[in-house]
mmCIF file with all atom_site columns, C-alpha atoms in Angstrom:
data_model
loop_
_atom_site.group_PDB
_atom_site.id
_atom_site.type_symbol
_atom_site.label_atom_id
_atom_site.label_alt_id
_atom_site.label_comp_id
_atom_site.label_asym_id
_atom_site.label_entity_id
_atom_site.label_seq_id
_atom_site.pdbx_PDB_ins_code
_atom_site.Cartn_x
_atom_site.Cartn_y
_atom_site.Cartn_z
_atom_site.occupancy
_atom_site.B_iso_or_equiv
_atom_site.pdbx_formal_charge
_atom_site.auth_seq_id
_atom_site.auth_comp_id
_atom_site.auth_asym_id
_atom_site.auth_atom_id
_atom_site.pdbx_PDB_model_num
ATOM 1   C CA . MET A 1 1   ? -22.194 12.883  12.175 1.00 39.00 ? 1   MET A CA 1
ATOM 2   C CA . LYS A 1 2   ? -20.270 11.110  9.404  1.00 39.00 ? 2   LYS A CA 1
ATOM 3   C CA . ARG A 1 3   ? -19.110 7.595   10.257 1.00 37.00 ? 3   ARG A CA 1
ATOM 4   C CA . THR A 1 4   ? -16.854 5.334   8.239  1.00 35.00 ? 4   THR A CA 1
ATOM 5   C CA . LEU A 1 5   ? -17.674 1.632   8.076  1.00 36.00 ? 5   LEU A CA 1
ATOM 6   C CA . LEU A 1 6   ? -14.880 -0.676  9.193  1.00 36.00 ? 6   LEU A CA 1
ATOM 7   C CA . PRO A 1 7   ? -13.883 -3.725  7.155  1.00 38.00 ? 7   PRO A CA 1
ATOM 8   C CA . ALA A 1 8   ? -15.145 -7.050  8.517  1.00 38.00 ? 8   ALA A CA 1
ATOM 9   C CA . ALA A 1 9   ? -11.561 -8.027  9.392  1.00 39.00 ? 9   ALA A CA 1
ATOM 10  C CA . LEU A 1 10  ? -11.445 -5.175  11.891 1.00 40.00 ? 10  LEU A CA 1
ATOM 11  C CA . ILE A 1 11  ? -14.909 -5.736  13.356 1.00 38.00 ? 11  ILE A CA 1
ATOM 12  C CA . ALA A 1 12  ? -14.287 -9.359  14.366 1.00 41.00 ? 12  ALA A CA 1
ATOM 13  C CA . PRO A 1 13  ? -11.664 -8.606  17.060 1.00 42.00 ? 13  PRO A CA 1
ATOM 14  C CA . LEU A 1 14  ? -13.972 -6.164  18.818 1.00 43.00 ? 14  LEU A CA 1
ATOM 15  C CA . ALA A 1 15  ? -16.875 -8.588  18.600 1.00 43.00 ? 15  ALA A CA 1
ATOM 16  C CA . MET A 1 16  ? -14.756 -11.082 20.477 1.00 43.00 ? 16  MET A CA 1
ATOM 17  C CA . LEU A 1 17  ? -14.070 -8.437  23.122 1.00 44.00 ? 17  LEU A CA 1
ATOM 18  C CA . GLY A 1 18  ? -17.813 -8.096  23.638 1.00 43.00 ? 18  GLY A CA 1
ATOM 19  C CA . ALA A 1 19  ? -17.841 -4.500  22.412 1.00 44.00 ? 19  ALA A CA 1
ATOM 20  C CA . PRO A 1 20  ? -19.456 -3.028  19.294 1.00 42.00 ? 20  PRO A CA 1
ATOM 21  C CA . PRO A 1 21  ? -17.207 -1.809  16.459 1.00 42.00 ? 21  PRO A CA 1
ATOM 22  C CA . ALA A 1 22  ? -15.142 1.211   17.505 1.00 48.00 ? 22  ALA A CA 1
ATOM 23  C CA . PHE A 1 23  ? -15.392 4.202   15.210 1.00 48.00 ? 23  PHE A CA 1
ATOM 24  C CA . ALA A 1 24  ? -12.784 6.949   15.335 1.00 51.00 ? 24  ALA A CA 1
ATOM 25  C CA . ASP A 1 25  ? -14.906 9.205   17.530 1.00 57.00 ? 25  ASP A CA 1
ATOM 26  C CA . ASP A 1 26  ? -16.165 6.348   19.696 1.00 61.00 ? 26  ASP A CA 1
ATOM 27  C CA . PRO A 1 27  ? -13.517 3.897   20.955 1.00 64.00 ? 27  PRO A CA 1
ATOM 28  C CA . GLN A 1 28  ? -15.133 1.250   23.170 1.00 64.00 ? 28  GLN A CA 1
ATOM 29  C CA . PRO A 1 29  ? -14.349 0.281   26.800 1.00 62.00 ? 29  PRO A CA 1
ATOM 30  C CA . LEU A 1 30  ? -12.751 -3.086  27.419 1.00 63.00 ? 30  LEU A CA 1
ATOM 31  C CA . PRO A 1 31  ? -15.065 -5.565  29.182 1.00 64.00 ? 31  PRO A CA 1
ATOM 32  C CA . ASP A 1 32  ? -14.525 -5.512  32.961 1.00 62.00 ? 32  ASP A CA 1
ATOM 33  C CA . ASN A 1 33  ? -12.206 -2.508  32.588 1.00 61.00 ? 33  ASN A CA 1
ATOM 34  C CA . PRO A 1 34  ? -14.350 0.555   31.804 1.00 59.00 ? 34  PRO A CA 1
ATOM 35  C CA . ASN A 1 35  ? -11.465 3.011   32.191 1.00 58.00 ? 35  ASN A CA 1
ATOM 36  C CA . VAL A 1 36  ? -9.546  1.462   29.303 1.00 63.00 ? 36  VAL A CA 1
ATOM 37  C CA . VAL A 1 37  ? -10.742 1.810   25.717 1.00 66.00 ? 37  VAL A CA 1
ATOM 38  C CA . VAL A 1 38  ? -9.680  0.164   22.476 1.00 70.00 ? 38  VAL A CA 1
ATOM 39  C CA . GLY A 1 39  ? -9.969  1.684   19.010 1.00 67.00 ? 39  GLY A CA 1
ATOM 40  C CA . TYR A 1 40  ? -8.638  1.238   15.486 1.00 60.00 ? 40  TYR A CA 1
ATOM 41  C CA . ASP A 1 41  ? -8.501  4.673   13.895 1.00 60.00 ? 41  ASP A CA 1
ATOM 42  C CA . ASN A 1 42  ? -5.829  7.205   14.718 1.00 61.00 ? 42  ASN A CA 1
ATOM 43  C CA . GLU A 1 43  ? -6.516  10.750  13.486 1.00 66.00 ? 43  GLU A CA 1
ATOM 44  C CA . THR A 1 44  ? -8.046  9.355   10.291 1.00 66.00 ? 44  THR A CA 1
ATOM 45  C CA . GLU A 1 45  ? -11.370 11.160  10.663 1.00 72.00 ? 45  GLU A CA 1
ATOM 46  C CA . ILE A 1 46  ? -11.952 14.783  11.583 1.00 80.00 ? 46  ILE A CA 1
ATOM 47  C CA . PHE A 1 47  ? -15.275 15.836  13.095 1.00 81.00 ? 47  PHE A CA 1
ATOM 48  C CA . PRO A 1 48  ? -16.894 19.271  13.390 1.00 83.00 ? 48  PRO A CA 1
ATOM 49  C CA . ALA A 1 49  ? -17.209 20.630  16.927 1.00 87.00 ? 49  ALA A CA 1
ATOM 50  C CA . LYS A 1 50  ? -20.459 19.652  18.600 1.00 82.00 ? 50  LYS A CA 1
ATOM 51  C CA . ALA A 1 51  ? -23.104 22.377  18.694 1.00 71.00 ? 51  ALA A CA 1
ATOM 52  C CA . THR A 1 52  ? -23.290 24.072  22.082 1.00 60.00 ? 52  THR A CA 1
ATOM 53  C CA . PRO A 1 53  ? -25.868 26.570  23.254 1.00 52.00 ? 53  PRO A CA 1
ATOM 54  C CA . ARG A 1 54  ? -24.667 30.122  22.979 1.00 53.00 ? 54  ARG A CA 1
ATOM 55  C CA . PRO A 1 55  ? -23.799 31.471  26.414 1.00 50.00 ? 55  PRO A CA 1
ATOM 56  C CA . MET A 1 56  ? -25.503 34.612  27.627 1.00 42.00 ? 56  MET A CA 1
ATOM 57  C CA . ALA A 1 57  ? -23.452 37.675  26.829 1.00 45.00 ? 57  ALA A CA 1
ATOM 58  C CA . LEU A 1 58  ? -21.050 38.394  29.649 1.00 56.00 ? 58  LEU A CA 1
ATOM 59  C CA . ALA A 1 59  ? -18.731 41.315  30.129 1.00 63.00 ? 59  ALA A CA 1
ATOM 60  C CA . CYS A 1 60  ? -15.251 40.520  28.917 1.00 75.00 ? 60  CYS A CA 1
ATOM 61  C CA . ARG A 1 61  ? -12.780 40.752  31.782 1.00 80.00 ? 61  ARG A CA 1
ATOM 62  C CA . PRO A 1 62  ? -9.164  41.492  30.788 1.00 80.00 ? 62  PRO A CA 1
ATOM 63  C CA . GLY A 1 63  ? -7.124  38.333  31.086 1.00 80.00 ? 63  GLY A CA 1
ATOM 64  C CA . ASP A 1 64  ? -10.039 35.945  30.546 1.00 89.00 ? 64  ASP A CA 1
ATOM 65  C CA . ALA A 1 65  ? -9.315  33.427  27.781 1.00 90.00 ? 65  ALA A CA 1
ATOM 66  C CA . THR A 1 66  ? -11.506 31.436  25.412 1.00 91.00 ? 66  THR A CA 1
ATOM 67  C CA . TYR A 1 67  ? -10.690 28.467  23.180 1.00 93.00 ? 67  TYR A CA 1
ATOM 68  C CA . ARG A 1 68  ? -13.253 28.133  20.382 1.00 93.00 ? 68  ARG A CA 1
ATOM 69  C CA . VAL A 1 69  ? -12.766 24.747  18.725 1.00 95.00 ? 69  VAL A CA 1
ATOM 70  C CA . SER A 1 70  ? -13.847 24.123  15.129 1.00 94.00 ? 70  SER A CA 1
ATOM 71  C CA . THR A 1 71  ? -12.803 20.472  14.612 1.00 93.00 ? 71  THR A CA 1
ATOM 72  C CA . TYR A 1 72  ? -11.584 17.496  16.620 1.00 91.00 ? 72  TYR A CA 1
ATOM 73  C CA . SER A 1 73  ? -10.243 13.991  16.079 1.00 90.00 ? 73  SER A CA 1
ATOM 74  C CA . ASN A 1 74  ? -8.746  11.164  18.117 1.00 89.00 ? 74  ASN A CA 1
ATOM 75  C CA . SER A 1 75  ? -5.027  10.851  18.658 1.00 90.00 ? 75  SER A CA 1
ATOM 76  C CA . HIS A 1 76  ? -3.251  8.009   20.425 1.00 92.00 ? 76  HIS A CA 1
ATOM 77  C CA . LYS A 1 77  ? -0.060  8.766   22.360 1.00 93.00 ? 77  LYS A CA 1
ATOM 78  C CA . ALA A 1 78  ? 2.003   5.626   22.909 1.00 94.00 ? 78  ALA A CA 1
ATOM 79  C CA . VAL A 1 79  ? 3.390   4.732   26.310 1.00 94.00 ? 79  VAL A CA 1
ATOM 80  C CA . GLY A 1 80  ? 5.938   2.007   25.684 1.00 90.00 ? 80  GLY A CA 1
ATOM 81  C CA . PRO A 1 81  ? 6.744   0.037   22.547 1.00 93.00 ? 81  PRO A CA 1
ATOM 82  C CA . THR A 1 82  ? 4.354   -1.149  19.855 1.00 94.00 ? 82  THR A CA 1
ATOM 83  C CA . GLN A 1 83  ? 3.786   -4.899  20.069 1.00 95.00 ? 83  GLN A CA 1
ATOM 84  C CA . SER A 1 84  ? 2.786   -7.264  17.275 1.00 95.00 ? 84  SER A CA 1
ATOM 85  C CA . ASN A 1 85  ? 1.875   -10.897 16.716 1.00 96.00 ? 85  ASN A CA 1
ATOM 86  C CA . HIS A 1 86  ? 1.783   -12.630 13.322 1.00 96.00 ? 86  HIS A CA 1
ATOM 87  C CA . ASN A 1 87  ? -0.512  -15.587 12.732 1.00 96.00 ? 87  ASN A CA 1
ATOM 88  C CA . GLY A 1 88  ? 1.071   -17.760 10.049 1.00 95.00 ? 88  GLY A CA 1
ATOM 89  C CA . THR A 1 89  ? -1.537  -20.507 10.356 1.00 96.00 ? 89  THR A CA 1
ATOM 90  C CA . PRO A 1 90  ? -4.725  -21.110 8.340  1.00 96.00 ? 90  PRO A CA 1
ATOM 91  C CA . ARG A 1 91  ? -6.873  -20.658 11.488 1.00 96.00 ? 91  ARG A CA 1
ATOM 92  C CA . THR A 1 92  ? -7.704  -17.657 13.660 1.00 94.00 ? 92  THR A CA 1
ATOM 93  C CA . ALA A 1 93  ? -5.342  -17.357 16.631 1.00 95.00 ? 93  ALA A CA 1
ATOM 94  C CA . THR A 1 94  ? -5.624  -15.445 19.899 1.00 93.00 ? 94  THR A CA 1
ATOM 95  C CA . SER A 1 95  ? -3.136  -12.633 20.571 1.00 93.00 ? 95  SER A CA 1
ATOM 96  C CA . THR A 1 96  ? -2.621  -11.255 24.077 1.00 93.00 ? 96  THR A CA 1
ATOM 97  C CA . PHE A 1 97  ? -0.710  -8.030  24.643 1.00 94.00 ? 97  PHE A CA 1
ATOM 98  C CA . THR A 1 98  ? 0.486   -6.706  28.007 1.00 94.00 ? 98  THR A CA 1
ATOM 99  C CA . ALA A 1 99  ? 1.609   -3.173  28.839 1.00 94.00 ? 99  ALA A CA 1
ATOM 100 C CA . THR A 1 100 ? 5.294   -3.320  29.756 1.00 92.00 ? 100 THR A CA 1
ATOM 101 C CA . VAL A 1 101 ? 5.792   0.364   30.557 1.00 93.00 ? 101 VAL A CA 1
ATOM 102 C CA . SER A 1 102 ? 3.806   2.910   32.565 1.00 95.00 ? 102 SER A CA 1
ATOM 103 C CA . GLY A 1 103 ? 3.799   6.634   31.946 1.00 95.00 ? 103 GLY A CA 1
ATOM 104 C CA . THR A 1 104 ? 1.865   9.873   32.241 1.00 96.00 ? 104 THR A CA 1
ATOM 105 C CA . VAL A 1 105 ? 0.604   11.853  29.256 1.00 96.00 ? 105 VAL A CA 1
ATOM 106 C CA . SER A 1 106 ? -0.252  15.529  29.785 1.00 96.00 ? 106 SER A CA 1
ATOM 107 C CA . ILE A 1 107 ? -2.096  18.114  27.721 1.00 96.00 ? 107 ILE A CA 1
ATOM 108 C CA . SER A 1 108 ? 0.051   19.741  25.041 1.00 94.00 ? 108 SER A CA 1
ATOM 109 C CA . TRP A 1 109 ? -0.324  22.352  22.303 1.00 94.00 ? 109 TRP A CA 1
ATOM 110 C CA . ASN A 1 110 ? 1.500   23.523  19.202 1.00 93.00 ? 110 ASN A CA 1
ATOM 111 C CA . VAL A 1 111 ? 2.263   27.181  19.962 1.00 91.00 ? 111 VAL A CA 1
ATOM 112 C CA . SER A 1 112 ? 4.969   28.700  22.108 1.00 88.00 ? 112 SER A CA 1
ATOM 113 C CA . GLY A 1 113 ? 4.179   30.554  25.303 1.00 81.00 ? 113 GLY A CA 1
ATOM 114 C CA . SER A 1 114 ? 1.846   29.787  28.153 1.00 84.00 ? 114 SER A CA 1
ATOM 115 C CA . LEU A 1 115 ? -1.866  29.209  27.681 1.00 91.00 ? 115 LEU A CA 1
ATOM 116 C CA . LYS A 1 116 ? -4.551  28.683  30.308 1.00 92.00 ? 116 LYS A CA 1
ATOM 117 C CA . VAL A 1 117 ? -4.893  24.918  30.558 1.00 94.00 ? 117 VAL A CA 1
ATOM 118 C CA . ASP A 1 118 ? -8.388  25.051  32.058 1.00 94.00 ? 118 ASP A CA 1
ATOM 119 C CA . ARG A 1 119 ? -9.601  27.078  29.043 1.00 94.00 ? 119 ARG A CA 1
ATOM 120 C CA . LEU A 1 120 ? -8.064  24.593  26.585 1.00 95.00 ? 120 LEU A CA 1
ATOM 121 C CA . ILE A 1 121 ? -9.744  21.707  28.415 1.00 96.00 ? 121 ILE A CA 1
ATOM 122 C CA . ALA A 1 122 ? -13.116 23.500  28.590 1.00 95.00 ? 122 ALA A CA 1
ATOM 123 C CA . GLY A 1 123 ? -13.042 24.300  24.864 1.00 95.00 ? 123 GLY A CA 1
ATOM 124 C CA . ALA A 1 124 ? -12.063 20.742  23.938 1.00 95.00 ? 124 ALA A CA 1
ATOM 125 C CA . GLU A 1 125 ? -14.760 19.233  26.189 1.00 95.00 ? 125 GLU A CA 1
ATOM 126 C CA . ALA A 1 126 ? -17.456 21.431  24.651 1.00 93.00 ? 126 ALA A CA 1
ATOM 127 C CA . ALA A 1 127 ? -16.307 20.534  21.125 1.00 93.00 ? 127 ALA A CA 1
ATOM 128 C CA . ALA A 1 128 ? -16.051 16.769  21.601 1.00 91.00 ? 128 ALA A CA 1
ATOM 129 C CA . GLY A 1 129 ? -18.845 16.326  24.153 1.00 91.00 ? 129 GLY A CA 1
ATOM 130 C CA . VAL A 1 130 ? -16.697 14.253  26.544 1.00 91.00 ? 130 VAL A CA 1
ATOM 131 C CA . ASN A 1 131 ? -14.863 14.770  29.840 1.00 94.00 ? 131 ASN A CA 1
ATOM 132 C CA . LEU A 1 132 ? -11.131 15.381  29.494 1.00 96.00 ? 132 LEU A CA 1
ATOM 133 C CA . SER A 1 133 ? -8.164  15.666  31.856 1.00 96.00 ? 133 SER A CA 1
ATOM 134 C CA . ALA A 1 134 ? -4.970  17.692  32.155 1.00 96.00 ? 134 ALA A CA 1
ATOM 135 C CA . SER A 1 135 ? -3.037  14.403  32.436 1.00 97.00 ? 135 SER A CA 1
ATOM 136 C CA . LEU A 1 136 ? -3.620  10.633  32.610 1.00 95.00 ? 136 LEU A CA 1
ATOM 137 C CA . THR A 1 137 ? -1.370  7.777   33.681 1.00 95.00 ? 137 THR A CA 1
ATOM 138 C CA . ALA A 1 138 ? -1.237  4.528   31.710 1.00 94.00 ? 138 ALA A CA 1
ATOM 139 C CA . SER A 1 139 ? -0.401  1.838   34.273 1.00 92.00 ? 139 SER A CA 1
ATOM 140 C CA . LEU A 1 140 ? 1.884   -1.151  33.928 1.00 89.00 ? 140 LEU A CA 1
ATOM 141 C CA . GLY A 1 141 ? 0.421   -4.613  33.327 1.00 86.00 ? 141 GLY A CA 1
ATOM 142 C CA . ASN A 1 142 ? -2.836  -3.806  31.503 1.00 90.00 ? 142 ASN A CA 1
ATOM 143 C CA . GLN A 1 143 ? -3.756  -6.554  29.031 1.00 90.00 ? 143 GLN A CA 1
ATOM 144 C CA . ILE A 1 144 ? -5.811  -6.883  25.881 1.00 90.00 ? 144 ILE A CA 1
ATOM 145 C CA . THR A 1 145 ? -6.709  -10.109 24.041 1.00 89.00 ? 145 THR A CA 1
ATOM 146 C CA . VAL A 1 146 ? -7.851  -10.048 20.412 1.00 88.00 ? 146 VAL A CA 1
ATOM 147 C CA . PRO A 1 147 ? -8.215  -12.629 17.628 1.00 90.00 ? 147 PRO A CA 1
ATOM 148 C CA . THR A 1 148 ? -5.666  -12.528 14.816 1.00 92.00 ? 148 THR A CA 1
ATOM 149 C CA . PRO A 1 149 ? -7.073  -13.772 11.474 1.00 92.00 ? 149 PRO A CA 1
ATOM 150 C CA . PRO A 1 150 ? -5.143  -16.331 9.390  1.00 95.00 ? 150 PRO A CA 1
ATOM 151 C CA . ARG A 1 151 ? -1.988  -14.937 7.717  1.00 95.00 ? 151 ARG A CA 1
ATOM 152 C CA . LYS A 1 152 ? -2.480  -11.547 9.414  1.00 94.00 ? 152 LYS A CA 1
ATOM 153 C CA . THR A 1 153 ? -0.519  -9.531  11.974 1.00 95.00 ? 153 THR A CA 1
ATOM 154 C CA . THR A 1 154 ? -2.176  -7.792  14.906 1.00 93.00 ? 154 THR A CA 1
ATOM 155 C CA . VAL A 1 155 ? -0.396  -4.638  16.071 1.00 92.00 ? 155 VAL A CA 1
ATOM 156 C CA . ALA A 1 156 ? -1.205  -3.159  19.492 1.00 92.00 ? 156 ALA A CA 1
ATOM 157 C CA . THR A 1 157 ? 0.071   -0.010  21.169 1.00 93.00 ? 157 THR A CA 1
ATOM 158 C CA . TYR A 1 158 ? -0.742  0.931   24.766 1.00 94.00 ? 158 TYR A CA 1
ATOM 159 C CA . GLY A 1 159 ? -1.037  4.531   25.866 1.00 94.00 ? 159 GLY A CA 1
ATOM 160 C CA . VAL A 1 160 ? -3.473  7.405   26.188 1.00 94.00 ? 160 VAL A CA 1
ATOM 161 C CA . TRP A 1 161 ? -6.240  8.391   23.799 1.00 92.00 ? 161 TRP A CA 1
ATOM 162 C CA . ARG A 1 162 ? -6.395  12.167  23.412 1.00 94.00 ? 162 ARG A CA 1
ATOM 163 C CA . LYS A 1 163 ? -8.797  14.543  21.713 1.00 93.00 ? 163 LYS A CA 1
ATOM 164 C CA . LYS A 1 164 ? -6.887  16.546  19.134 1.00 93.00 ? 164 LYS A CA 1
ATOM 165 C CA . THR A 1 165 ? -8.671  19.885  18.709 1.00 95.00 ? 165 THR A CA 1
ATOM 166 C CA . ASN A 1 166 ? -8.166  22.797  16.319 1.00 95.00 ? 166 ASN A CA 1
ATOM 167 C CA . GLY A 1 167 ? -9.460  26.237  17.181 1.00 95.00 ? 167 GLY A CA 1
ATOM 168 C CA . ILE A 1 168 ? -8.900  29.873  18.061 1.00 94.00 ? 168 ILE A CA 1
ATOM 169 C CA . TYR A 1 169 ? -7.457  30.902  21.431 1.00 94.00 ? 169 TYR A CA 1
ATOM 170 C CA . GLN A 1 170 ? -8.033  34.510  22.462 1.00 92.00 ? 170 GLN A CA 1
ATOM 171 C CA . VAL A 1 171 ? -7.386  36.504  25.614 1.00 90.00 ? 171 VAL A CA 1
ATOM 172 C CA . CYS A 1 172 ? -9.888  39.230  26.458 1.00 88.00 ? 172 CYS A CA 1
ATOM 173 C CA . GLY A 1 173 ? -8.427  42.667  25.932 1.00 83.00 ? 173 GLY A CA 1
ATOM 174 C CA . GLN A 1 174 ? -5.917  41.472  23.344 1.00 85.00 ? 174 GLN A CA 1
ATOM 175 C CA . SER A 1 175 ? -6.644  41.796  19.635 1.00 84.00 ? 175 SER A CA 1
ATOM 176 C CA . ARG A 1 176 ? -4.319  38.943  18.701 1.00 85.00 ? 176 ARG A CA 1
ATOM 177 C CA . GLN A 1 177 ? -5.963  35.575  18.085 1.00 90.00 ? 177 GLN A CA 1
ATOM 178 C CA . ARG A 1 178 ? -3.904  32.401  18.001 1.00 92.00 ? 178 ARG A CA 1
ATOM 179 C CA . ARG A 1 179 ? -4.676  29.295  16.001 1.00 95.00 ? 179 ARG A CA 1
ATOM 180 C CA . VAL A 1 180 ? -4.067  26.451  18.419 1.00 96.00 ? 180 VAL A CA 1
ATOM 181 C CA . THR A 1 181 ? -3.990  22.693  18.034 1.00 95.00 ? 181 THR A CA 1
ATOM 182 C CA . ALA A 1 182 ? -4.219  20.977  21.419 1.00 96.00 ? 182 ALA A CA 1
ATOM 183 C CA . TRP A 1 183 ? -3.972  17.327  22.469 1.00 96.00 ? 183 TRP A CA 1
ATOM 184 C CA . THR A 1 184 ? -6.032  16.728  25.626 1.00 97.00 ? 184 THR A CA 1
ATOM 185 C CA . PRO A 1 185 ? -5.960  13.369  27.486 1.00 96.00 ? 185 PRO A CA 1
ATOM 186 C CA . TRP A 1 186 ? -9.237  11.462  27.367 1.00 93.00 ? 186 TRP A CA 1
ATOM 187 C CA . HIS A 1 187 ? -8.849  7.735   28.217 1.00 91.00 ? 187 HIS A CA 1
ATOM 188 C CA . VAL A 1 188 ? -6.112  5.224   28.838 1.00 92.00 ? 188 VAL A CA 1
ATOM 189 C CA . GLY A 1 189 ? -6.298  2.570   26.135 1.00 90.00 ? 189 GLY A CA 1
ATOM 190 C CA . TRP A 1 190 ? -5.010  0.486   23.277 1.00 91.00 ? 190 TRP A CA 1
ATOM 191 C CA . TYR A 1 191 ? -4.648  1.361   19.603 1.00 89.00 ? 191 TYR A CA 1
ATOM 192 C CA . VAL A 1 192 ? -5.123  -1.926  17.708 1.00 89.00 ? 192 VAL A CA 1
ATOM 193 C CA . LYS A 1 193 ? -4.905  -2.650  13.988 1.00 87.00 ? 193 LYS A CA 1
ATOM 194 C CA . GLN A 1 194 ? -4.577  -5.618  11.659 1.00 86.00 ? 194 GLN A CA 1
ATOM 195 C CA . ARG A 1 195 ? -2.291  -5.813  8.672  1.00 87.00 ? 195 ARG A CA 1
#
């Protein structure tokens, strides 16, 4: 799997959090809060779907649906405003951000009409190799603390990390295939960057 190296300026904040550098396909849990992850990249890398064993041939039952995913990436959906802190000093400063809004993020897709949500989730889980949900709630009051280098601004957005998947959705008994992009909730967390 292709990984992009992060600049040293982006690795330092995660080192302070006690977590290894977060790559786009591997945001890291916050210490003492395993349900909340922090990451830097936002849909900047696209990964091929993970290889899955071919299922045994089963009879196609009319109405059954499949979602065969070819690629996936991470996408962060904000819940509440983006926060920032500028360090105008010559020394590293500590920035603490607190979630001021709570909200629920649900699965969504880019085509009109109804699709079977359980099939979208199953296809996305097989492609990304992680457990996903139909919806997740980002709760009020969650905090993250990161170092801000001298003369830099740390920007933090709270919300829900989703797996963005691209693939083919097909219903058994129908010849029409639909290209579908779906955004499936994965983890509550922060999207953090330095500028």
